[in-house]
Amino acid sequence: QVQLVESGGGLVHPGGSLRLSCTTPGRTLASPAMAWFRQAPGKEREFVAAISWRYRYPSTYYGDFVRGRFNMTLDKPKNLVYLQMNNLGPEDTADYYCAAATKPVFGPDYVSVPNEYESWGQGTQVTVSS
């Protein structure tokens, strides 16, 4: 397993933006797939976004609810994974988790499954409220 540390959560007004970050302290990002999930109180963990590599080519996936509002990127030199979230609404209020897989994971039916990822961060809280 890999230690993951998220940051960037906070309180934002509806329509606002946040950028979440995820890093692996002391290690180079080398997972074949990384993802963001979220979990709101009383709800199941929900897939947000993932980047996975097949034959060294990355593919990015997003949950249906994203509708073009979020963008997941990877900055390997800085050892960071980002989730840029725009036009946030109260329904986006949740704890957001970074996850990393140790084996290849690709295809929308697989990258969205929490059990495909072995390492998880502690989460960062996002609250969207006026």
Tab-separated table of C-alpha atoms in Angstrom:
chain	number	residue	atom	x	y	z
A	1	GLN	CA	0.000	0.000	0.000
A	2	VAL	CA	0.959	3.609	-0.558
A	3	GLN	CA	0.391	6.472	1.863
A	4	LEU	CA	-1.831	9.132	0.324
A	5	VAL	CA	-2.447	12.590	1.733
A	6	GLU	CA	-5.235	14.842	0.494
A	7	SER	CA	-5.558	18.580	0.977
A	8	GLY	CA	-7.494	21.526	-0.381
A	9	GLY	CA	-10.931	20.924	1.066
A	10	GLY	CA	-12.919	23.613	2.791
A	11	LEU	CA	-16.054	25.710	2.761
A	12	VAL	CA	-17.115	27.259	-0.515
A	13	HIS	CA	-20.229	29.084	-1.680
A	14	PRO	CA	-22.468	27.565	-4.352
A	15	GLY	CA	-20.989	28.229	-7.764
A	16	GLY	CA	-17.494	28.418	-6.339
A	17	SER	CA	-14.402	26.344	-7.040
A	18	LEU	CA	-11.906	24.275	-5.111
A	19	ARG	CA	-8.799	22.393	-6.088
A	20	LEU	CA	-8.023	19.230	-4.167
A	21	SER	CA	-4.542	17.773	-4.080
A	22	CYS	CA	-3.257	14.313	-3.335
A	23	THR	CA	0.359	13.345	-2.800
A	24	THR	CA	2.394	10.316	-1.806
A	25	PRO	CA	4.904	11.567	0.787
A	26	GLY	CA	8.385	10.278	0.180
A	27	ARG	CA	7.436	8.279	-2.888
A	28	THR	CA	7.078	8.912	-6.576
A	29	LEU	CA	3.629	8.638	-8.053
A	30	ALA	CA	3.770	5.382	-9.955
A	31	SER	CA	0.362	3.808	-9.588
A	32	PRO	CA	-1.202	2.497	-12.794
A	33	ALA	CA	-4.495	4.055	-11.742
A	34	MET	CA	-5.461	6.822	-9.363
A	35	ALA	CA	-8.892	8.051	-8.503
A	36	TRP	CA	-11.006	10.400	-6.466
A	37	PHE	CA	-14.072	9.184	-4.630
A	38	ARG	CA	-16.409	11.021	-2.328
A	39	GLN	CA	-18.754	10.079	0.471
A	40	ALA	CA	-21.529	12.217	1.843
A	41	PRO	CA	-23.036	11.540	5.278
A	42	GLY	CA	-25.341	8.559	5.151
A	43	LYS	CA	-24.450	7.721	1.561
A	44	GLU	CA	-22.212	5.174	-0.126
A	45	ARG	CA	-18.804	6.058	-1.490
A	46	GLU	CA	-19.224	7.527	-4.967
A	47	PHE	CA	-16.801	7.567	-7.884
A	48	VAL	CA	-15.689	11.052	-8.917
A	49	ALA	CA	-12.762	10.741	-11.330
A	50	ALA	CA	-9.845	8.505	-12.283
A	51	ILE	CA	-6.732	8.470	-14.398
A	52	SER	CA	-5.441	5.117	-15.561
A	53	TRP	CA	-2.625	4.048	-17.861
A	54	ARG	CA	-2.714	1.375	-20.517
A	55	TYR	CA	0.382	0.855	-22.658
A	56	ARG	CA	1.702	4.117	-21.108
A	57	TYR	CA	-1.256	6.114	-22.473
A	58	PRO	CA	-3.453	7.782	-19.860
A	59	SER	CA	-7.220	7.829	-19.922
A	60	THR	CA	-9.382	9.983	-17.704
A	61	TYR	CA	-12.823	9.028	-16.461
A	62	TYR	CA	-15.497	10.961	-14.583
A	63	GLY	CA	-18.634	10.148	-12.698
A	64	ASP	CA	-21.881	10.941	-14.478
A	65	PHE	CA	-22.726	13.702	-12.048
A	66	VAL	CA	-19.567	15.654	-12.916
A	67	ARG	CA	-21.027	16.979	-16.197
A	68	GLY	CA	-17.833	18.769	-17.221
A	69	ARG	CA	-17.392	20.629	-13.925
A	70	PHE	CA	-14.365	18.727	-12.605
A	71	ASN	CA	-10.921	18.095	-14.058
A	72	MET	CA	-8.445	15.524	-12.746
A	73	THR	CA	-4.800	16.024	-13.601
A	74	LEU	CA	-1.450	14.601	-12.629
A	75	ASP	CA	1.766	16.534	-12.020
A	76	LYS	CA	4.436	13.856	-11.813
A	77	PRO	CA	7.416	16.214	-11.257
A	78	LYS	CA	5.598	17.620	-8.220
A	79	ASN	CA	4.242	14.229	-7.187
A	80	LEU	CA	0.721	15.563	-7.049
A	81	VAL	CA	-2.709	14.565	-8.287
A	82	TYR	CA	-5.254	17.339	-8.574
A	83	LEU	CA	-9.011	17.516	-8.732
A	84	GLN	CA	-10.169	20.921	-9.932
A	85	MET	CA	-13.823	21.371	-9.060
A	86	ASN	CA	-15.855	24.213	-10.552
A	87	ASN	CA	-19.456	25.342	-10.264
A	88	LEU	CA	-19.897	23.492	-7.005
A	89	GLY	CA	-23.310	22.955	-5.527
A	90	PRO	CA	-24.589	21.810	-2.128
A	91	GLU	CA	-24.931	18.291	-3.561
A	92	ASP	CA	-21.137	18.189	-3.853
A	93	THR	CA	-20.728	18.406	-0.084
A	94	ALA	CA	-18.826	15.292	1.001
A	95	ASP	CA	-15.520	13.907	2.161
A	96	TYR	CA	-13.276	13.451	-0.842
A	97	TYR	CA	-10.779	10.600	-0.950
A	98	CYS	CA	-7.763	9.934	-3.109
A	99	ALA	CA	-7.119	6.311	-4.054
A	100	ALA	CA	-4.329	4.444	-5.799
A	101	ALA	CA	-4.185	1.012	-7.398
A	102	THR	CA	-1.193	-1.295	-7.503
A	103	LYS	CA	-2.379	-3.165	-10.579
A	104	PRO	CA	-3.667	-1.888	-13.919
A	105	VAL	CA	-7.258	-0.724	-13.812
A	106	PHE	CA	-8.917	0.589	-16.933
A	107	GLY	CA	-12.319	0.946	-18.443
A	108	PRO	CA	-15.243	2.827	-16.913
A	109	ASP	CA	-16.711	-0.317	-15.364
A	110	TYR	CA	-13.567	-0.907	-13.322
A	111	VAL	CA	-12.017	2.457	-12.490
A	112	SER	CA	-15.247	3.427	-10.730
A	113	VAL	CA	-15.149	0.478	-8.321
A	114	PRO	CA	-13.624	1.283	-4.899
A	115	ASN	CA	-12.361	-2.284	-4.402
A	116	GLU	CA	-9.990	-1.881	-7.371
A	117	TYR	CA	-7.856	0.481	-5.270
A	118	GLU	CA	-5.648	-0.735	-2.420
A	119	SER	CA	-4.471	2.575	-0.983
A	120	TRP	CA	-6.640	5.356	0.355
A	121	GLY	CA	-6.057	8.718	1.932
A	122	GLN	CA	-7.792	9.993	5.046
A	123	GLY	CA	-10.024	12.313	3.063
A	124	THR	CA	-10.549	16.030	2.869
A	125	GLN	CA	-13.878	17.629	3.640
A	126	VAL	CA	-15.674	19.790	1.103
A	127	THR	CA	-18.679	21.819	2.203
A	128	VAL	CA	-20.701	23.839	-0.271
A	129	SER	CA	-23.024	26.202	1.490
A	130	SER	CA	-24.207	29.780	1.362
